Amino acid sequence: MKKILKKARVIDPASNVDEIRDVLVVDGCIAAVEKSIDISGAEVLDLSGLVLTSGLIDMHVHFREPGYEYKEDIETGSRSAAAGGFTSVACMPNTAPPVDNAAMVEYIKARASKSGIVRVHPVGCVSKGREGREMAEMGDMAEAGAVAFSDDGSPVYDGSLMRKALQYASMFDRVIINHCEEPGLFEGGQINEGYVSTLMGLAGIPASCEEIMVARDIILSRDTGARVHLTHISTKGSVELIRRAKAEGIKVTCDVTPHHLILTQEAVLGYNTNAKMNPPLRTEEDIEALVEGLKDGTIDAIATDHAPHSRDEKDVEFDKAAFGIVGLETALGLVITHIVGRHRLSLSEAIRKMTANPAKILGIDAGRLAAGKPADITVMDIDTEWIVDKNRFLSKGRNTPFHGWKLRGRAVMTMVGGRIVYEVPDTHLFPHVKF
Amino acid sequence: MLSRKHLLGLENATREDIELILDTADSFKEIIDRDVKKVPTLRGKCVVNLFYEPSTRTRTSFELAGKYLSADTINFSSSTSSVQKGETLKDTAKTLEMMGIDAVVIRHSSSGAAEYLSWHMNAAVINAGDGTHEHPTQALLDMLTVREKKGTLEGLKVAILGDITHSRVARSNIFGFAKMGCDVYVAGPQTLMPREIEKMGAKAARNMDEAVEGADVVMALRIQLERQKKGLFPSQREYSRFFGIDKKRLSLAKPDALLLHPGPVNRGVEITSEIMDGAQSVINEQVKSGVAVRMAVLYLLMGGAGR
């Protein structure tokens, strides 16, 4: 089966391409990316006016399966990913039971191949039971297909365990992903420590809570020579620490979420539980530093931390509400509107942080458009305006602070291995595109 | 008429609202001294006291306030209700609403719980203390007490001292006294002082003495002993030495300064027994003002026009 995706603006940061090209897909793989391709008998999609990139990669999602299927499962999570333009995701192991052994990794992969429509890469636990005491069988899990290791929301607090885990995982060429949080400083915290926490009478989470752990992990990475990835960093201090570490050649990488780049602590005012997340939303000054970090390469990737919760877990008193928001279906629109649209990053750089860079960190063969690679492709309209409607999400989660926001730009078609897994329902917006 | 349907806090109350409540409370005070303490004003209205935290004076004074105005008052305490069976606040609210109540007085350990309740109810919601957020009727009764003694609130220096971080009383008082034209100072151990408190309209004094110096009103806050377990200060003994109010510290204030405390007092910790029982203390007057203020709030939120 041959398909020609014609006349799209092809952006492939990994090969420094940003121009109108045709892409030929044959039997699920990319066969050619050239100025003009014409082959008789091939199906042709005219994508003029649209942008075509390698499929987006989200290196931090929660698909909740097994254990919390009422929040999300691999099927709905992967549909949500496809609708957001993502073709690969790395899903965190904070399930019940947690993904802390090879059998669980196999289980996630089996479920994903049965009901998932995007590539679901399991992240295994660093410690058995995610309890932060003994190392989990990372070798077994790596062999079974775990792309990275993380204890997710229960960061590896014990410095000795973290040091051993970094050394051990590096032998299997796997990165440790850490959520940076010093437990003593977190202590019941609800939102950023600052004026808003003072005003609302909510326990604050100081920036130092994150930064101390960022510093520790950088030091341990230097000590062991192993790679470490610090996820969803949120403060100016974290950016500065990582920038300095990278300048010294320490193998640290990091990501930031769209919401930490756009919203400040004020989003919580009125006890809005849909703006409650961990790490918390910070300040304008932190946002400026994060944007600067994106620009100068300190921050490698944009990841959503897609964290679906049920209505009952958010429609409660603020301190009883779960942390986290869904992100897959709003990420691209938010990045195009508020990061690219405000000239904070070029579109090509933004795409790099959502494709080639996370692929490299996770060591997966994705994130670039090249002959012979699987045809994981995202087609987006970067000009179309749309209104976020949480009730139309394909995710089970409705917990978003962006409901009702007007955004510019979204995925209109997502292809995994040459198969179209999502096409925008409002096809009247794209009358010239024949999906 | 109040500008709002609920009394959730003083952050968004107007000066006119506060004055209306204080004036109305003034006019109700004499009822408390009557032999027959009953006026028919709220006859046929029902008030539920929904208390998720222990309380003596606030709950009792709300109950009496309702009864003096002839409202039917129901006490609901979390230890003997469906809360024990895991019922959510939202479901409890719906249940009470369907029973036809007119107002709910809520005390809850979660900041924002009163506001949350107001989203799910048509009845008037009165915040009787939500977590570490606000306790508006306490601030109103403090203002009523001070206004009665001083004649006016305008231009007074008010020192609020102690655990500011965890105090809903402090937050409501900062908003209330500042709106009424007072200079509000706060002081306490640095470990109990929240960030950027000055944006709320209070001045953060460098130390206790600076806050007290020349003050017209000295308000000590209750040390919540459960906080001590978290190690926010080394011991009660040391707290009272460096942050307590004794005769000497009080003497830095104006000679006619008033001493307030929202109660219950840890005698010898926040303030010495000597000054608590002394001439400047208005702690007992505060209790009486509490009933009057709560009568005014119930009356104004359940149909009365005021004044």
XYZ file of C-alpha atoms in Angstrom:
742
model
C 0.000 0.000 0.000
C 1.446 3.311 -1.076
C 0.374 6.678 0.204
C 1.726 10.071 -0.770
C 1.276 12.889 1.703
C 1.601 15.873 -0.601
C 2.561 19.492 -0.248
C 2.671 19.745 3.524
C 5.200 21.982 5.219
C 7.455 19.246 6.518
C 9.258 20.100 9.735
C 11.855 17.593 10.822
C 14.304 19.181 13.239
C 16.354 15.989 13.358
C 17.314 16.493 9.705
C 17.057 20.284 9.654
C 14.150 20.276 7.241
C 11.472 22.944 7.233
C 9.998 23.247 3.753
C 7.237 21.980 1.488
C 7.868 18.316 0.768
C 6.058 15.171 -0.213
C 6.245 12.115 1.985
C 5.855 8.631 0.577
C 4.590 5.933 2.909
C 4.922 2.334 1.816
C 3.750 -0.589 3.931
C 3.743 1.375 7.147
C 7.176 2.876 6.684
C 8.458 6.125 5.330
C 9.912 5.382 1.884
C 10.950 8.871 0.854
C 10.773 12.533 1.829
C 11.337 14.586 -1.293
C 10.469 17.807 -3.052
C 7.960 16.073 -5.288
C 6.849 12.494 -5.437
C 4.517 11.114 -8.064
C 3.816 7.423 -8.305
C 0.953 5.986 -10.261
C -1.468 3.937 -8.225
C -0.541 5.561 -4.910
C -3.216 7.069 -2.726
C -2.642 10.822 -2.513
C -3.514 13.093 0.383
C -3.221 16.767 -0.407
C -1.961 18.411 2.773
C -1.223 21.861 1.421
C -1.493 24.487 4.116
C -0.775 21.951 6.836
C 2.352 21.073 8.785
C 3.681 17.520 8.824
C 6.080 16.301 11.484
C 7.357 13.094 12.891
C 4.784 11.794 15.366
C 4.884 13.639 18.687
C 6.315 11.849 21.713
C 5.124 12.405 25.252
C 7.652 11.019 27.680
C 5.451 11.381 30.764
C 1.868 10.127 30.855
C -0.321 8.197 33.283
C -2.603 5.640 31.671
C -3.653 4.221 35.057
C -3.942 0.634 33.895
C -3.966 -1.657 35.752
C -5.694 -0.621 38.931
C -7.250 2.743 38.228
C -9.200 2.100 35.046
C -11.939 4.409 36.305
C -9.516 7.282 35.695
C -8.090 6.098 32.366
C -7.010 2.949 30.610
C -4.588 2.153 27.859
C -7.285 2.301 25.212
C -8.716 5.687 26.181
C -5.303 7.062 27.036
C -3.907 6.104 23.673
C -6.946 7.546 21.876
C -6.414 10.749 23.780
C -2.751 10.702 22.758
C -3.611 10.170 19.107
C -6.108 13.045 19.219
C -3.371 15.265 20.576
C -0.980 14.289 17.783
C 1.119 11.906 19.878
C 2.262 8.637 18.362
C 4.475 7.448 21.230
C 4.082 7.825 24.956
C 6.042 6.660 27.962
C 3.645 5.636 30.685
C 4.534 5.890 34.325
C 4.517 2.835 36.581
C 2.343 4.162 39.405
C -0.356 1.631 38.726
C -1.800 -0.951 41.117
C 0.128 -3.142 41.227
C 3.046 -1.001 40.135
C 5.131 -1.906 37.102
C 8.105 -3.184 39.052
C 8.908 -6.465 37.308
C 9.234 -7.894 33.814
C 5.840 -9.591 33.915
C 4.168 -6.252 34.506
C 6.134 -4.670 31.667
C 4.979 -7.513 29.411
C 1.423 -6.997 30.623
C 1.433 -3.297 29.729
C 2.872 -4.098 26.321
C 0.289 -6.820 25.734
C -2.555 -4.529 26.729
C -1.133 -1.800 24.522
C -0.865 -4.031 21.496
C -4.404 -5.262 22.035
C -6.211 -2.004 22.748
C -3.737 0.799 22.280
C -3.590 2.760 19.059
C -0.285 4.539 19.674
C 3.076 3.175 20.784
C 2.958 2.749 24.534
C 6.374 2.455 26.148
C 6.343 1.251 29.732
C 8.492 2.971 32.325
C 9.452 0.555 35.086
C 9.858 1.261 38.775
C 13.258 2.052 40.253
C 12.351 0.297 43.487
C 10.294 -2.751 44.362
C 6.730 -1.712 45.015
C 7.734 1.922 44.368
C 8.593 1.941 48.044
C 12.014 3.502 47.758
C 13.842 0.726 49.616
C 15.308 -1.952 47.332
C 16.070 -1.791 43.634
C 13.522 -3.437 41.366
C 14.705 -5.912 38.726
C 15.640 -3.256 36.214
C 17.666 -5.598 34.022
C 14.727 -7.918 33.503
C 12.435 -4.990 32.851
C 14.844 -3.383 30.382
C 14.985 -6.647 28.487
C 11.186 -6.858 28.504
C 10.914 -3.379 27.011
C 10.955 -0.791 29.781
C 12.397 2.351 28.219
C 13.297 4.094 31.470
C 12.897 3.786 35.233
C 11.102 6.015 37.658
C 9.303 5.811 40.967
C 7.209 8.671 39.615
C 5.282 10.633 42.226
C 7.154 8.906 45.026
C 10.593 10.230 44.180
C 13.622 8.204 45.149
C 14.301 9.961 48.434
C 17.137 7.787 49.647
C 20.377 9.142 48.198
C 22.115 5.801 48.457
C 19.342 4.011 46.571
C 19.359 6.692 43.883
C 23.107 6.393 43.490
C 22.936 2.613 43.118
C 19.975 2.833 40.761
C 21.787 5.291 38.514
C 24.829 3.021 38.354
C 22.768 -0.084 37.785
C 20.384 1.326 35.171
C 23.271 2.780 33.199
C 24.560 -0.742 32.547
C 21.363 -1.375 30.609
C 21.581 2.046 28.992
C 18.399 3.184 30.626
C 17.801 6.601 32.115
C 16.320 7.214 35.556
C 13.517 9.739 35.529
C 13.063 11.525 38.824
C 10.285 13.736 40.088
C 12.215 16.173 42.229
C 10.754 16.718 45.655
C 12.381 16.758 49.067
C 9.826 15.064 51.358
C 10.417 17.129 54.480
C 9.881 20.360 52.601
C 6.806 19.014 50.838
C 5.018 18.030 54.032
C 1.323 18.287 53.228
C 1.868 21.053 50.689
C -0.978 21.981 48.370
C 0.200 24.806 46.123
C 3.265 26.967 45.548
C 4.462 28.714 48.670
C 3.898 32.400 48.048
C 1.305 35.100 48.194
C -1.495 32.870 46.925
C -0.870 30.176 49.557
C -0.794 32.895 52.220
C -4.037 34.393 50.988
C -5.887 31.110 50.628
C -4.556 29.521 53.784
C -3.138 26.540 51.940
C 0.071 24.792 52.904
C 2.844 25.933 50.594
C 5.385 23.921 48.627
C 8.517 26.030 48.437
C 10.711 26.147 45.339
C 13.529 24.770 47.484
C 11.553 21.527 47.858
C 12.207 20.834 44.169
C 15.603 22.483 43.834
C 17.296 20.534 46.615
C 16.417 17.269 44.870
C 17.470 18.665 41.486
C 20.843 19.542 42.993
C 21.181 16.124 44.610
C 20.409 14.278 41.401
C 22.873 16.406 39.456
C 25.555 15.627 42.020
C 24.764 11.902 41.889
C 24.826 11.950 38.105
C 28.254 13.589 38.195
C 29.360 11.108 40.825
C 28.252 8.039 38.872
C 28.578 9.293 35.302
C 25.075 7.947 34.723
C 22.279 9.728 32.899
C 19.459 11.237 34.902
C 16.300 12.885 33.617
C 14.499 15.384 35.831
C 10.862 15.569 34.902
C 8.414 18.466 34.980
C 10.758 21.002 36.492
C 8.958 24.119 37.590
C 11.261 26.679 39.157
C 13.823 29.239 38.097
C 16.314 27.709 40.510
C 15.969 24.283 38.883
C 16.644 25.769 35.451
C 19.760 27.501 36.744
C 21.087 24.360 38.427
C 20.548 22.250 35.311
C 22.050 24.887 33.033
C 25.211 24.935 35.112
C 25.337 21.150 35.272
C 25.033 20.838 31.505
C 27.811 23.375 31.047
C 29.987 21.129 33.194
C 29.147 18.175 30.988
C 26.994 16.336 33.508
C 24.554 13.952 31.805
C 21.366 15.531 33.016
C 18.297 16.157 30.878
C 14.909 17.564 31.813
C 11.425 18.338 30.623
C 8.744 20.873 31.374
C 4.962 20.678 30.995
C 2.897 23.084 28.903
C 0.960 24.149 31.998
C 4.052 25.145 33.940
C 5.018 27.300 30.953
C 1.673 29.063 30.812
C -0.143 29.172 34.145
C 0.899 30.780 37.414
C -0.143 30.066 40.995
C -3.002 32.543 40.576
C -4.857 29.889 38.541
C -5.690 28.230 41.864
C -7.599 31.258 43.207
C -11.202 30.368 43.959
C -10.013 26.931 45.134
C -9.831 25.641 41.581
C -8.840 21.999 41.999
C -8.202 21.748 38.255
C -5.169 23.943 38.817
C -3.866 21.723 41.605
C -0.851 19.759 40.485
C 2.502 18.587 41.742
C 4.866 20.311 41.222
C 2.580 23.272 41.749
C 2.065 26.174 39.385
C 4.653 28.797 40.256
C 5.219 32.461 39.377
C 5.715 34.663 36.328
C 9.415 34.821 37.135
C 9.639 31.027 37.062
C 7.822 30.937 33.722
C 10.305 33.398 32.253
C 13.185 31.222 33.449
C 11.569 28.070 32.043
C 11.070 29.748 28.666
C 14.683 30.890 28.721
C 15.678 27.312 29.530
C 13.696 26.017 26.564
C 15.354 28.531 24.274
C 18.942 27.901 25.282
C 18.559 24.129 25.367
C 18.709 23.694 29.127
C 15.264 22.128 28.908
C 15.313 19.248 26.430
C 11.702 18.225 26.155
C 8.085 19.204 26.617
C 6.023 16.478 28.315
C 2.440 16.666 29.546
C 2.388 14.665 32.794
C -1.078 13.645 31.565
C -2.761 12.759 34.877
C -6.416 11.866 34.508
C -8.608 11.720 37.603
C -12.290 11.044 38.083
C -14.729 13.853 38.778
C -15.149 12.785 42.394
C -11.419 13.109 42.987
C -11.467 16.758 41.933
C -14.937 17.883 43.063
C -14.029 17.917 46.760
C -12.492 20.233 49.327
C -9.224 21.600 47.912
C -6.857 19.777 50.253
C -8.619 16.482 49.566
C -8.396 16.846 45.771
C -5.977 14.759 43.736
C -2.942 16.402 42.146
C -2.685 16.579 38.373
C -4.377 17.470 35.122
C -4.893 15.856 31.742
C -2.665 17.197 29.016
C -2.510 15.115 25.854
C -5.302 16.824 23.962
C -4.332 20.384 24.804
C -0.518 20.218 24.676
C 0.033 20.988 21.012
C -2.501 23.814 20.913
C -1.043 25.349 24.066
C 2.506 25.128 22.744
C 1.614 26.602 19.355
C -0.535 29.365 20.842
C 1.437 30.358 23.902
C 5.021 29.334 23.202
C 5.448 29.507 19.438
C 2.736 32.117 18.956
C 4.365 34.453 21.450
C 7.735 34.043 19.747
C 9.249 32.243 22.669
C 10.406 29.335 20.551
C 10.362 28.606 16.844
C 7.887 25.989 15.684
C 10.778 23.796 14.623
C 12.425 24.016 18.053
C 9.125 23.270 19.762
C 8.662 20.213 17.548
C 12.192 19.073 18.362
C 11.323 19.112 22.059
C 8.250 17.015 21.353
C 9.877 14.536 18.953
C 13.615 14.052 18.447
C 14.716 15.058 21.937
C 12.425 12.819 23.986
C 13.163 9.957 21.560
C 16.856 10.377 22.213
C 16.430 10.512 25.997
C 14.298 7.369 25.978
C 16.472 5.665 23.370
C 13.528 4.820 21.131
C 13.702 4.647 17.366
C 11.320 7.479 16.650
C 11.228 11.225 16.411
C 12.517 11.740 12.889
C 11.279 11.480 9.330
C 13.667 9.320 7.401
C 13.410 6.634 4.783
C 13.076 3.230 6.377
C 11.617 4.508 9.647
C 8.103 3.585 10.744
C 5.556 6.043 9.392
C 4.688 7.719 12.692
C 3.445 11.061 11.479
C 1.505 13.987 12.852
C -0.258 16.429 10.566
C -1.242 19.682 12.191
C -3.016 22.865 11.266
C -1.119 25.589 13.059
C -3.586 28.350 12.169
C -6.969 26.909 12.994
C -8.639 28.290 16.099
C -10.627 26.035 18.355
C -12.135 26.088 21.812
C -11.039 23.509 24.377
C -14.099 21.510 25.385
C -13.309 18.982 28.099
C -16.517 17.127 27.350
C -15.148 16.205 23.947
C -11.900 14.759 25.267
C -11.220 11.174 24.302
C -9.483 10.747 27.650
C -11.694 9.688 30.552
C -10.260 12.629 32.458
C -12.010 15.992 32.402
C -9.613 17.603 34.845
C -8.199 20.510 32.900
C -7.785 24.169 33.764
C -7.979 24.996 30.055
C -11.667 24.264 29.457
C -13.093 27.062 27.343
C -9.693 28.402 26.261
C -9.361 29.489 22.691
C -6.289 27.932 21.128
C -4.647 28.120 17.765
C -3.269 24.999 16.194
C -4.002 21.326 16.654
C -3.360 17.898 15.226
C -5.673 17.078 12.345
C -4.320 13.651 11.522
C -2.169 11.192 13.419
C -0.573 8.184 11.791
C 1.128 5.289 13.550
C 3.031 2.834 11.380
C 1.248 4.151 8.326
C -2.199 3.638 9.834
C -4.361 6.676 10.464
C -5.291 6.509 14.146
C -6.866 9.911 14.426
C -8.414 12.408 12.120
C -10.011 15.610 13.232
C -13.796 15.244 13.344
C -14.425 18.781 12.118
C -13.357 17.961 8.588
C -15.301 20.921 7.266
C -12.379 22.961 8.558
C -10.181 21.207 6.044
C -12.318 20.810 2.952
C -9.311 20.261 0.720
C -8.016 17.390 2.819
C -9.430 14.014 1.912
C -8.977 11.831 4.956
C -28.644 44.705 52.501
C -25.317 42.931 52.328
C -23.656 42.907 48.936
C -23.242 39.133 49.091
C -25.434 36.130 49.620
C -22.934 34.217 51.743
C -20.396 35.215 54.368
C -17.338 33.274 53.294
C -14.657 35.690 54.405
C -13.761 39.334 54.703
C -11.367 39.383 51.749
C -14.174 40.347 49.422
C -16.438 42.113 51.923
C -16.920 45.831 51.441
C -16.424 48.400 54.170
C -20.151 49.111 53.917
C -20.949 45.437 54.538
C -18.753 45.413 57.623
C -20.300 48.623 58.948
C -23.793 47.300 58.367
C -23.036 44.105 60.286
C -21.425 45.997 63.170
C -24.288 48.518 63.379
C -26.863 45.743 63.288
C -24.949 43.821 65.963
C -24.909 46.928 68.134
C -28.663 47.132 67.978
C -28.995 43.441 68.906
C -26.732 43.619 71.928
C -29.468 44.714 74.305
C -31.497 41.589 73.511
C -28.778 39.498 75.130
C -29.223 41.447 78.379
C -32.999 41.105 78.426
C -34.776 38.880 80.837
C -36.686 37.208 78.032
C -34.054 36.752 75.335
C -36.262 36.235 72.331
C -37.389 38.320 69.406
C -39.491 36.844 66.606
C -37.324 38.177 63.777
C -36.283 34.846 62.250
C -39.302 32.785 63.234
C -39.861 29.973 60.770
C -36.246 30.017 59.538
C -33.902 27.119 60.009
C -30.152 27.268 60.584
C -27.862 24.255 60.602
C -24.575 24.345 62.453
C -22.354 22.033 60.456
C -19.252 21.541 62.579
C -16.529 19.251 61.328
C -14.100 20.457 63.981
C -14.501 20.812 67.714
C -15.657 24.201 68.918
C -17.202 25.567 72.073
C -17.656 29.279 71.760
C -18.284 29.613 68.046
C -20.859 26.845 67.855
C -22.599 27.814 71.073
C -22.756 31.459 70.139
C -24.147 30.713 66.685
C -26.730 28.447 68.279
C -27.746 31.061 70.822
C -27.747 33.800 68.196
C -30.220 31.801 66.143
C -32.377 30.969 69.153
C -32.516 34.586 70.406
C -33.874 35.500 66.966
C -36.396 32.602 67.088
C -34.804 30.607 64.272
C -34.792 26.831 64.571
C -31.207 25.740 65.010
C -29.896 22.267 64.423
C -26.454 21.105 65.446
C -24.701 18.677 63.230
C -21.428 17.290 64.367
C -19.272 15.114 62.189
C -18.709 12.530 64.913
C -22.373 11.520 65.136
C -23.463 11.860 61.508
C -23.183 10.154 58.135
C -19.737 11.694 57.789
C -18.640 8.682 59.803
C -20.075 6.552 57.019
C -17.943 8.351 54.463
C -20.481 10.845 53.146
C -18.846 13.674 51.217
C -19.323 17.317 52.078
C -21.105 17.810 48.772
C -23.590 15.026 49.463
C -24.188 16.257 53.008
C -24.889 19.710 51.568
C -27.412 18.330 49.085
C -29.116 16.302 51.797
C -29.488 19.282 54.109
C -30.650 21.476 51.257
C -33.493 19.114 50.454
C -34.656 19.343 54.053
C -35.391 23.001 53.467
C -32.835 24.835 55.541
C -32.213 28.573 55.148
C -28.629 28.909 56.313
C -25.639 26.726 57.076
C -22.900 27.658 59.481
C -19.848 25.604 58.636
C -16.649 24.900 60.519
C -14.257 22.667 58.610
C -10.593 21.737 58.611
C -10.148 22.347 54.868
C -9.369 25.842 53.632
C -12.011 26.784 51.093
C -14.611 24.347 52.466
C -17.177 27.118 53.033
C -16.773 28.400 49.501
C -16.979 24.859 48.179
C -20.224 24.341 50.100
C -21.656 27.562 48.653
C -21.253 26.160 45.124
C -23.537 23.286 46.016
C -26.243 25.067 48.031
C -28.835 27.750 47.605
C -29.022 28.354 51.349
C -26.832 31.101 52.797
C -23.434 29.774 53.837
C -21.666 31.303 56.813
C -18.029 30.448 57.319
C -17.326 29.701 60.966
C -13.684 28.880 60.238
C -12.290 27.001 57.247
C -8.896 25.410 57.762
C -6.229 28.073 57.875
C -8.134 30.432 55.598
C -10.734 32.729 57.201
C -12.958 33.093 60.230
C -14.972 36.190 59.394
C -17.367 36.296 62.353
C -14.401 36.185 64.733
C -12.919 39.254 63.025
C -16.298 40.990 63.073
C -16.720 40.388 66.784
C -13.185 41.631 67.372
C -13.955 44.798 65.433
C -17.251 45.243 67.279
C -15.475 44.915 70.622
C -12.790 47.419 69.673
C -15.209 49.880 68.103
C -17.357 49.852 71.209
C -14.394 50.623 73.442
C -12.637 53.093 71.153
C -15.608 54.739 69.472
C -14.065 54.245 66.045
C -11.724 51.921 64.184
C -10.279 54.560 61.890
C -6.573 55.193 62.375
C -5.985 52.615 65.116
C -2.775 50.612 65.254
C -3.600 46.930 65.551
C -0.902 44.354 66.361
C -1.694 40.721 65.545
C 0.812 38.416 67.179
C 1.788 34.774 67.081
C 1.136 31.969 64.616
C 0.046 33.929 61.555
C 0.610 31.084 59.080
C -1.986 28.765 60.545
C -4.420 31.391 61.770
C -7.734 31.935 60.042
C -8.449 34.544 62.710
C -5.397 36.538 61.618
C -6.377 36.516 57.943
C -9.912 37.732 58.566
C -8.710 40.353 61.007
C -6.046 41.669 58.632
C -8.673 42.141 55.917
C -11.301 43.511 58.298
C -9.260 46.014 60.300
C -7.390 47.197 57.183
C -10.664 47.842 55.352
C -11.870 49.861 58.339
C -8.867 52.166 58.162
C -6.549 50.617 60.754
C -2.785 50.136 60.521
C -2.361 46.409 60.930
C 0.970 44.974 62.061
C 1.817 41.303 62.334
C 4.662 39.660 64.211
C 5.612 36.234 65.435
C 8.282 33.585 65.032
C 9.631 33.578 61.479
C 8.642 29.909 61.216
C 4.992 30.888 61.699
C 4.962 33.891 59.387
C 3.607 33.272 55.866
C 5.280 34.571 52.726
C 4.349 37.937 51.261
C 1.884 38.695 54.037
C 2.276 42.410 53.272
C 0.339 41.971 50.029
C -2.701 41.247 52.207
C -2.562 44.714 53.688
C -0.576 44.078 56.891
C 2.852 45.351 57.797
C 5.306 42.693 58.913
C 7.094 44.024 61.989
C 10.723 42.998 62.490
C 9.973 41.781 65.982
C 7.246 41.531 68.584
C 8.115 44.771 70.349
C 8.016 46.825 67.164
C 4.518 45.541 66.451
C 3.268 46.266 69.960
C 4.863 49.675 70.338
C 2.221 52.395 70.394
C -0.552 49.947 69.471
C -4.206 50.611 70.304
C -5.096 46.956 69.963
C -2.906 43.979 70.871
C -4.265 40.686 69.647
C -2.595 37.455 70.672
C -3.351 34.358 68.634
C -3.802 30.909 69.986
C -0.810 28.618 69.671
C -2.153 25.479 68.179
C -0.319 22.937 70.252
C -0.561 20.317 67.524
C 1.770 22.588 65.515
C 4.457 22.099 68.060
C 4.713 18.477 67.041
C 5.904 19.703 63.668
C 8.723 21.515 65.409
C 7.816 25.022 64.302
C 9.091 26.281 67.628
C 11.261 24.472 70.143
C 9.038 24.505 73.220
C 6.106 26.288 74.790
C 8.466 27.588 77.411
C 10.710 29.231 74.850
C 7.705 30.491 72.888
C 6.336 32.269 75.910
C 9.758 33.768 76.695
C 10.361 35.287 73.283
C 6.924 35.571 71.687
C 4.466 35.640 74.562
C 2.823 38.814 75.802
C 3.412 39.805 79.375
C 2.907 42.983 81.325
C 6.223 44.420 80.212
C 5.571 43.878 76.522
C 2.017 45.142 76.800
C 3.350 48.304 78.431
C 4.959 49.211 75.088
C 1.468 49.699 73.678
C -0.621 52.788 74.404
C -1.690 52.966 78.064
C -5.300 52.412 77.068
C -4.549 49.635 74.587
C -6.958 46.714 74.461
C -5.822 43.101 74.757
C -7.704 40.584 72.634
C -7.448 36.843 72.202
C -9.835 34.666 70.157
C -9.719 31.879 72.738
C -9.360 29.343 73.996
C -6.265 30.710 75.719
C -3.225 28.670 76.636
C -2.612 30.585 79.827
C 1.029 31.396 80.336
C 1.966 30.639 76.737
C 0.587 33.327 74.411
C -0.278 35.668 77.246
C 0.324 35.628 80.968
C -2.595 35.038 83.315
C -1.829 38.364 84.900
C -2.692 40.407 81.818
C -5.390 38.055 80.645
C -7.315 38.811 83.806
C -6.099 42.422 83.876
C -7.816 45.719 83.165
C -6.820 45.955 79.507
C -8.171 42.536 78.614
C -11.471 42.503 76.703
C -11.488 38.752 76.207
C -14.821 38.343 77.976
C -16.400 41.235 76.057
C -15.322 39.478 72.868
C -17.514 36.527 73.766
C -20.560 38.726 74.232
C -19.846 40.574 70.983
C -19.683 37.172 69.339
C -23.329 36.435 69.997
C -24.397 39.888 68.805
C -22.340 39.714 65.621
C -23.670 36.267 64.788
C -27.231 37.460 65.376
C -26.550 40.292 62.940
C -25.041 37.984 60.317
C -27.906 35.479 60.539
C -30.441 38.280 60.379
C -28.844 40.040 57.416
C -28.311 36.863 55.407
C -31.774 35.453 56.046
C -33.913 38.311 54.928
C -33.392 41.265 57.231
C -32.559 44.665 55.768
C -30.490 45.783 58.738
C -29.876 48.840 60.875
